[in-house]
Short mmCIF file of C-alpha atoms in Angstrom, two decimals:
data_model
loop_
_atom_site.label_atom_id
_atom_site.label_comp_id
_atom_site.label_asym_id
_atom_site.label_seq_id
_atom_site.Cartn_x
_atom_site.Cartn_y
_atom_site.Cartn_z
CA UNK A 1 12.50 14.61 -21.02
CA UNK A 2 9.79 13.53 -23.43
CA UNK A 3 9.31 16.82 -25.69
CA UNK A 4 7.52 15.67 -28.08
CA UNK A 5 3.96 17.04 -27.00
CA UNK A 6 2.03 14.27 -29.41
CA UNK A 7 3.84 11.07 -27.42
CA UNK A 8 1.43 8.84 -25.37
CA UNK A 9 3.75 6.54 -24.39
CA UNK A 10 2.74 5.38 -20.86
CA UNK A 11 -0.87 6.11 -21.49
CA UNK A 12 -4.09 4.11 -21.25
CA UNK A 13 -7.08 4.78 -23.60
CA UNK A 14 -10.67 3.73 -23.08
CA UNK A 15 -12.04 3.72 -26.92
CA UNK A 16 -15.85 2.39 -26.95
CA UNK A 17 -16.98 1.21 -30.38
CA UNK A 18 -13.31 0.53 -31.68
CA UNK A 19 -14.19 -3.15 -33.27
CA UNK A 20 -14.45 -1.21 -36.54
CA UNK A 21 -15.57 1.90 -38.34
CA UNK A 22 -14.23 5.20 -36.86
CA UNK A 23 -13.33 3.61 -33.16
CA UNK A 24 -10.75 1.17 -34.83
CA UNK A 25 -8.89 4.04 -36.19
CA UNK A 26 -8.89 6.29 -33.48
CA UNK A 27 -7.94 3.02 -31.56
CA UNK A 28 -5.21 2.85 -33.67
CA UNK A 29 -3.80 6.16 -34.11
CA UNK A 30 -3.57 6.45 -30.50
CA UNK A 31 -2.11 3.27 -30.09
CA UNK A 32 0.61 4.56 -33.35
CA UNK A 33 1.44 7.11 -31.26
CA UNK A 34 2.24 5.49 -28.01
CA UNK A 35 -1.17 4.33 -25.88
CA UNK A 36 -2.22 0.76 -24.53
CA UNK A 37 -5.78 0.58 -25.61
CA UNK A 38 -8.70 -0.79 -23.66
CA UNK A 39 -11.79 -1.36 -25.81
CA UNK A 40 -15.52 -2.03 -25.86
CA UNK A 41 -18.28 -2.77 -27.62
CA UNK A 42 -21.67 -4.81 -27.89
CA UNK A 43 -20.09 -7.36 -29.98
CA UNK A 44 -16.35 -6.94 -28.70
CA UNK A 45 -14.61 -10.63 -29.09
CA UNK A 46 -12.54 -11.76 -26.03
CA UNK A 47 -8.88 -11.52 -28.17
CA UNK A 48 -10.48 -8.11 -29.47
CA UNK A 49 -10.46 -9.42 -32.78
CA UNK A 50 -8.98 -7.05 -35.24
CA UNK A 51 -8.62 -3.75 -33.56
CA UNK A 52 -7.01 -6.51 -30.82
CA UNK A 53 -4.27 -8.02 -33.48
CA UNK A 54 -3.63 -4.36 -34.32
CA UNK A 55 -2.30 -2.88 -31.37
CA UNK A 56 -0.67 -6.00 -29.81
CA UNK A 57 1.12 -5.41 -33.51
CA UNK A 58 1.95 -2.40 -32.77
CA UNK A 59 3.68 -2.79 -29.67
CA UNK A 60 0.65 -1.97 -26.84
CA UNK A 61 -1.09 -4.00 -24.86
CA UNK A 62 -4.95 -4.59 -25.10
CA UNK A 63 -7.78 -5.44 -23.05
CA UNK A 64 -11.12 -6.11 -24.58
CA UNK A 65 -14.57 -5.90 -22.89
CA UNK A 66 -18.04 -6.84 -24.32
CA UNK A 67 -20.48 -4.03 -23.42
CA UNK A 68 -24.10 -3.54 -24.38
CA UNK A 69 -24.11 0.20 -24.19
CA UNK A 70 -28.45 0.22 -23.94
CA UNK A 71 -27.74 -1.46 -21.02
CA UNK A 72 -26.82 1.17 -17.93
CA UNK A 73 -25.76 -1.63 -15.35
CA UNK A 74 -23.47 -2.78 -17.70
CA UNK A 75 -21.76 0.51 -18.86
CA UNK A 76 -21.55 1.36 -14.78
CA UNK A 77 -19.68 -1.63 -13.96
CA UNK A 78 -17.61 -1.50 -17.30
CA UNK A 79 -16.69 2.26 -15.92
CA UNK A 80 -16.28 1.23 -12.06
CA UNK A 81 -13.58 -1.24 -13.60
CA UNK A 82 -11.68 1.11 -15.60
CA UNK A 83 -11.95 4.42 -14.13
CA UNK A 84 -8.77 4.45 -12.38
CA UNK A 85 -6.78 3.35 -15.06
CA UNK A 86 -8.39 5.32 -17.81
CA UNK A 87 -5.71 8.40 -19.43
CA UNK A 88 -7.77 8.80 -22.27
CA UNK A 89 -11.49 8.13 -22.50
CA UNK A 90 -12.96 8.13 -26.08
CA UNK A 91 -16.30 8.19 -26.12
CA UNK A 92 -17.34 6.46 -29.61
CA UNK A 93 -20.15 4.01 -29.61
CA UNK A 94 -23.04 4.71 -31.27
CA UNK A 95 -26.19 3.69 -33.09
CA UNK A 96 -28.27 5.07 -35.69
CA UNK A 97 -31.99 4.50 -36.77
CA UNK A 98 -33.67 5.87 -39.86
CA UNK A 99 -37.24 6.16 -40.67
CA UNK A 100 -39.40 9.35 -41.18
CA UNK A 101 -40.42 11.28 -37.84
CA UNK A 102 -43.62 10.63 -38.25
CA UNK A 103 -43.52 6.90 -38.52
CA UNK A 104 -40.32 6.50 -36.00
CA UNK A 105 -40.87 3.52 -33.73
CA UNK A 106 -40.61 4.54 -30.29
CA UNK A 107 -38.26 1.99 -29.53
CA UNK A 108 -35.58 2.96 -31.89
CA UNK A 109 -35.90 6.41 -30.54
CA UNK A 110 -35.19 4.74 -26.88
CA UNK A 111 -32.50 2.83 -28.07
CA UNK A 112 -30.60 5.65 -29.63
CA UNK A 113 -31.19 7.66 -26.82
CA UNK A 114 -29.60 4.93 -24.39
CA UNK A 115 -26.89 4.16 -26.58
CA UNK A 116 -25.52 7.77 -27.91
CA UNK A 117 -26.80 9.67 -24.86
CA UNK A 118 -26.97 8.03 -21.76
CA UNK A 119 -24.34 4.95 -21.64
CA UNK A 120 -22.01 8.59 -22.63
CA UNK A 121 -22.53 10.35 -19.94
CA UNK A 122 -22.98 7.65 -17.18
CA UNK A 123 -19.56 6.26 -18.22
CA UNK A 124 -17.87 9.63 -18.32
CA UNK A 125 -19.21 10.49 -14.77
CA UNK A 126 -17.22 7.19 -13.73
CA UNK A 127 -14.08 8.34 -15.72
CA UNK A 128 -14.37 12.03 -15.03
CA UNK A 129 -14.27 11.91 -10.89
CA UNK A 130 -11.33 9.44 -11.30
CA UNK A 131 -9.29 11.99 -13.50
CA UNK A 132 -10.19 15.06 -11.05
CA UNK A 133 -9.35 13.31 -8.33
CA UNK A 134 -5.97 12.95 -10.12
CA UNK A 135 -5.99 16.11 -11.51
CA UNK A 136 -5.54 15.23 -15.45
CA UNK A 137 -7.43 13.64 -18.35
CA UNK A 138 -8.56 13.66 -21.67
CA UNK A 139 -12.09 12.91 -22.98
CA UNK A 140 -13.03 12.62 -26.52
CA UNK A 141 -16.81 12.41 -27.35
CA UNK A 142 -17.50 11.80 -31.19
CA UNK A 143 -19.98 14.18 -32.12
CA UNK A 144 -21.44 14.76 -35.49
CA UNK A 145 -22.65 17.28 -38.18
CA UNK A 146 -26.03 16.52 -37.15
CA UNK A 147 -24.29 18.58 -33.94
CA UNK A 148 -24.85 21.59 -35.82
CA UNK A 149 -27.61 20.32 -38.49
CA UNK A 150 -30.95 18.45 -38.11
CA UNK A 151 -30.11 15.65 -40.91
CA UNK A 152 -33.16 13.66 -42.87
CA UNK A 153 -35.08 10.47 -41.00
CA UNK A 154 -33.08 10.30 -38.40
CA UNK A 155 -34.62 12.24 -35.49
CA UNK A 156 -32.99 10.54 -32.37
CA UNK A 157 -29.62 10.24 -33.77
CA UNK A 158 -29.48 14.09 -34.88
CA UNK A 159 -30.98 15.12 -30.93
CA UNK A 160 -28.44 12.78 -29.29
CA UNK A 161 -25.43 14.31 -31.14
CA UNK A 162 -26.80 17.74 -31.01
CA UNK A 163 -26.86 16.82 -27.20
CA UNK A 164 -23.26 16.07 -27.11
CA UNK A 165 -21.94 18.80 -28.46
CA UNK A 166 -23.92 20.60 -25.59
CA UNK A 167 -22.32 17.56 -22.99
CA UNK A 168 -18.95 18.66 -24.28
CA UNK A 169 -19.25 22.30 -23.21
CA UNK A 170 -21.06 21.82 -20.02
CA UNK A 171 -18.35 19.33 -18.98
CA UNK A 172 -15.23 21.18 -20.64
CA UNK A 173 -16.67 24.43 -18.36
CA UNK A 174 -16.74 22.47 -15.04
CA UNK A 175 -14.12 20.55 -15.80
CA UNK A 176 -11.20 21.81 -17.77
CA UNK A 177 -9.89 23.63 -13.98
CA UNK A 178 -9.20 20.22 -12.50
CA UNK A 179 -6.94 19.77 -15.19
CA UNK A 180 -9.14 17.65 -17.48
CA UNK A 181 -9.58 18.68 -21.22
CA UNK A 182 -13.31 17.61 -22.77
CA UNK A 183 -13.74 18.13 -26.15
CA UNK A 184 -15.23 15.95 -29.11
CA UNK A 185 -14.88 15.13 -32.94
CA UNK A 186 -17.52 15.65 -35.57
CA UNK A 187 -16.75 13.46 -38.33
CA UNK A 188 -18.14 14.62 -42.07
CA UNK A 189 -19.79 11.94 -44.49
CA UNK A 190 -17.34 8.78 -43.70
CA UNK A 191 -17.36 5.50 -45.83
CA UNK A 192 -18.88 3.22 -42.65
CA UNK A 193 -21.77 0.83 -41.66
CA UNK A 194 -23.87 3.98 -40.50
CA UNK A 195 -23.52 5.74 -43.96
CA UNK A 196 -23.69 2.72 -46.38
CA UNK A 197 -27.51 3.61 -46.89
CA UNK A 198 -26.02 7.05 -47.97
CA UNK A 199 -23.71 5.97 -50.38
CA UNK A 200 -26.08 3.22 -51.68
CA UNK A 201 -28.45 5.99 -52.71
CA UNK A 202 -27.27 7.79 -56.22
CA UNK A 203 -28.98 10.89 -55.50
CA UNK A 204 -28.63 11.15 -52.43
CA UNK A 205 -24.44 10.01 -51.98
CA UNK A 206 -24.49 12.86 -55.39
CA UNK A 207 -25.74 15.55 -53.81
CA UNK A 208 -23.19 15.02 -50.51
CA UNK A 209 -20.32 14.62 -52.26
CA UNK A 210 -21.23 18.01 -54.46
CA UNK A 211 -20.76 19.61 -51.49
CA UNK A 212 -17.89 18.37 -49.70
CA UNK A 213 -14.68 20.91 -50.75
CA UNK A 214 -12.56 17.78 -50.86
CA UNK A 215 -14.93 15.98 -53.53
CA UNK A 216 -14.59 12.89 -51.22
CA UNK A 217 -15.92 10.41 -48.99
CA UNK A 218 -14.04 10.46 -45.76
CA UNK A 219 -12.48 7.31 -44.42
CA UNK A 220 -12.28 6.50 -40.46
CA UNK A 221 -8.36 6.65 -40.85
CA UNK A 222 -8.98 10.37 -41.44
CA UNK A 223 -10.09 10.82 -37.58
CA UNK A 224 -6.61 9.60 -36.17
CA UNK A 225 -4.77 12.64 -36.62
CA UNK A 226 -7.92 14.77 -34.50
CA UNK A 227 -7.87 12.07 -31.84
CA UNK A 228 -4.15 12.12 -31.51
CA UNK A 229 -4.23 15.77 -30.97
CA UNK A 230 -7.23 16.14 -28.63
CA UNK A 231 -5.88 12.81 -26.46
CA UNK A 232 -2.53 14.75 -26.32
CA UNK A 233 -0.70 17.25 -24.50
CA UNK A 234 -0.74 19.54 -27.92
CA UNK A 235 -4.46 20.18 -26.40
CA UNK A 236 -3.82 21.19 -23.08
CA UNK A 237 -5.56 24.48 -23.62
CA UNK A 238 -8.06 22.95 -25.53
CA UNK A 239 -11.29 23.07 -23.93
CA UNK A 240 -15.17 22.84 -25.24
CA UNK A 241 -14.19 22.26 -29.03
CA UNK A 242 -16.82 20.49 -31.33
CA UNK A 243 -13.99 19.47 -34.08
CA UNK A 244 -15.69 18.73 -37.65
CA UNK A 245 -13.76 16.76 -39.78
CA UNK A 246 -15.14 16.89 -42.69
CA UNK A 247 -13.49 17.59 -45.65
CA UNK A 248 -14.55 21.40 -45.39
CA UNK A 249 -18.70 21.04 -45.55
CA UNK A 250 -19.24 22.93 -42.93
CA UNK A 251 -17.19 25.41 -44.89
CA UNK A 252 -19.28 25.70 -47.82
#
């Protein structure tokens, strides 16, 4: 008997938005600690590129899939296909568009929505009935601080990951009975494409950083540990959590 409860060995994770960033090392701590990894994004190459070398290096198999995530057809079929084989579902693409609220183009705020929103819960609903049915699963949704804060220019991105904080606790509370655990992630400030505008900005990357306890950017490898954890049995009574991860700024 397997006792040790962080082991995924035998385990198949779903991990959307893992060609880089923050998916790629949650795609790769869960593959580390045992799991075959399918993965998808927009741009997602056929041999899954990197994140694809990665795990085959690390023992796993991998299966890559090219998904458009504004487009809901294609997220339903991509979750009709891997419903029944889906363990672990992490729930990680996302988009981000910034410009003041009153000059936001109403087509960014559509496209966020779609992307961090909707393709999120449509694919889950796929996922979900398969793991009820089977009595089990684990879903990971990466939230955000802008979960618990409004941010600055970036007024669909901050509703759509307030919103999932709220999906996580409306699904965890019908859901965690059937034996299925939903909970999600909310990274800090993390050195990626979506913060480079951040970090390009003196003032602005100053005045984060003079906040953050651990006087550091995060990096994406700094989300494996969480992931392993939720996407294990250490979580089984683990139900509704927003996780920040954030070198202690919601702390200060």
């Amino acid at each position: 008997m397997n006792t040790n409860p962080f082991d995924l060995t035998g385990k198949t994770a779903v991990v959307t938005g893992a060609r880089r960033g923050i998916g790629f090392a949650m795609a790769e701590a869960l593959a580390v600690a045992g799991a075959d990894i399918i993965a998808a994004s927009a741009g997602q190459e056929a041999d899954g590129g990197a994140i694809g070398r990665r795990v085959r290096e690390l023992g796993r198999s991998f299966e890559g899939h090219g998904v458009d995530f504004r487009d809901r057809d294609a997220v339903t079929a991509f979750g009709q296909d891997v419903a029944a084989r889906t363990d672990i579902l992490v729930n990680n693409a996302g988009t981000i568009r910034r410009a003041p609220a009153a000059e936001h183009p109403l087509e960014w705020w559509d496209e966020v929505i779609d992307v961090n929103l909707n393709s999120q819960f449509v694919l889950t609903q796929h996922v979900g009935r398969q793991m009820i049915e089977r009595g089990g699963g684990k879903i990971i949704f990466t939230a955000s601080l802008l979960s618990f804060q409004g941010g600055v220019t970036v007024p669909g991105y901050a509703a759509t990951k307030s919103a999932i904080g709220g999906l996580t606790k409306a699904l965890a509370n019908e859901w965690a009975s059937r034996g299925v655990n939903v909970n999600a992630i909310a990274p800090g400030y993390i050195s990626t494409d979506n913060t480079e505008a951040l970090r390009d900005d003196p003032e602005r990357s100053q005045s984060i950083l003079s906040r953050i306890p651990a006087a550091r950017w995060g990096e994406a490898s700094d989300l494996g540990g969480a992931a392993v954890f939720l996407a294990s049995r250490a979580s089984d009574y683990v139900s509704g959590v927003v996780l920040p991860v954030d070198g202690g700024w919601m702390g200060r």
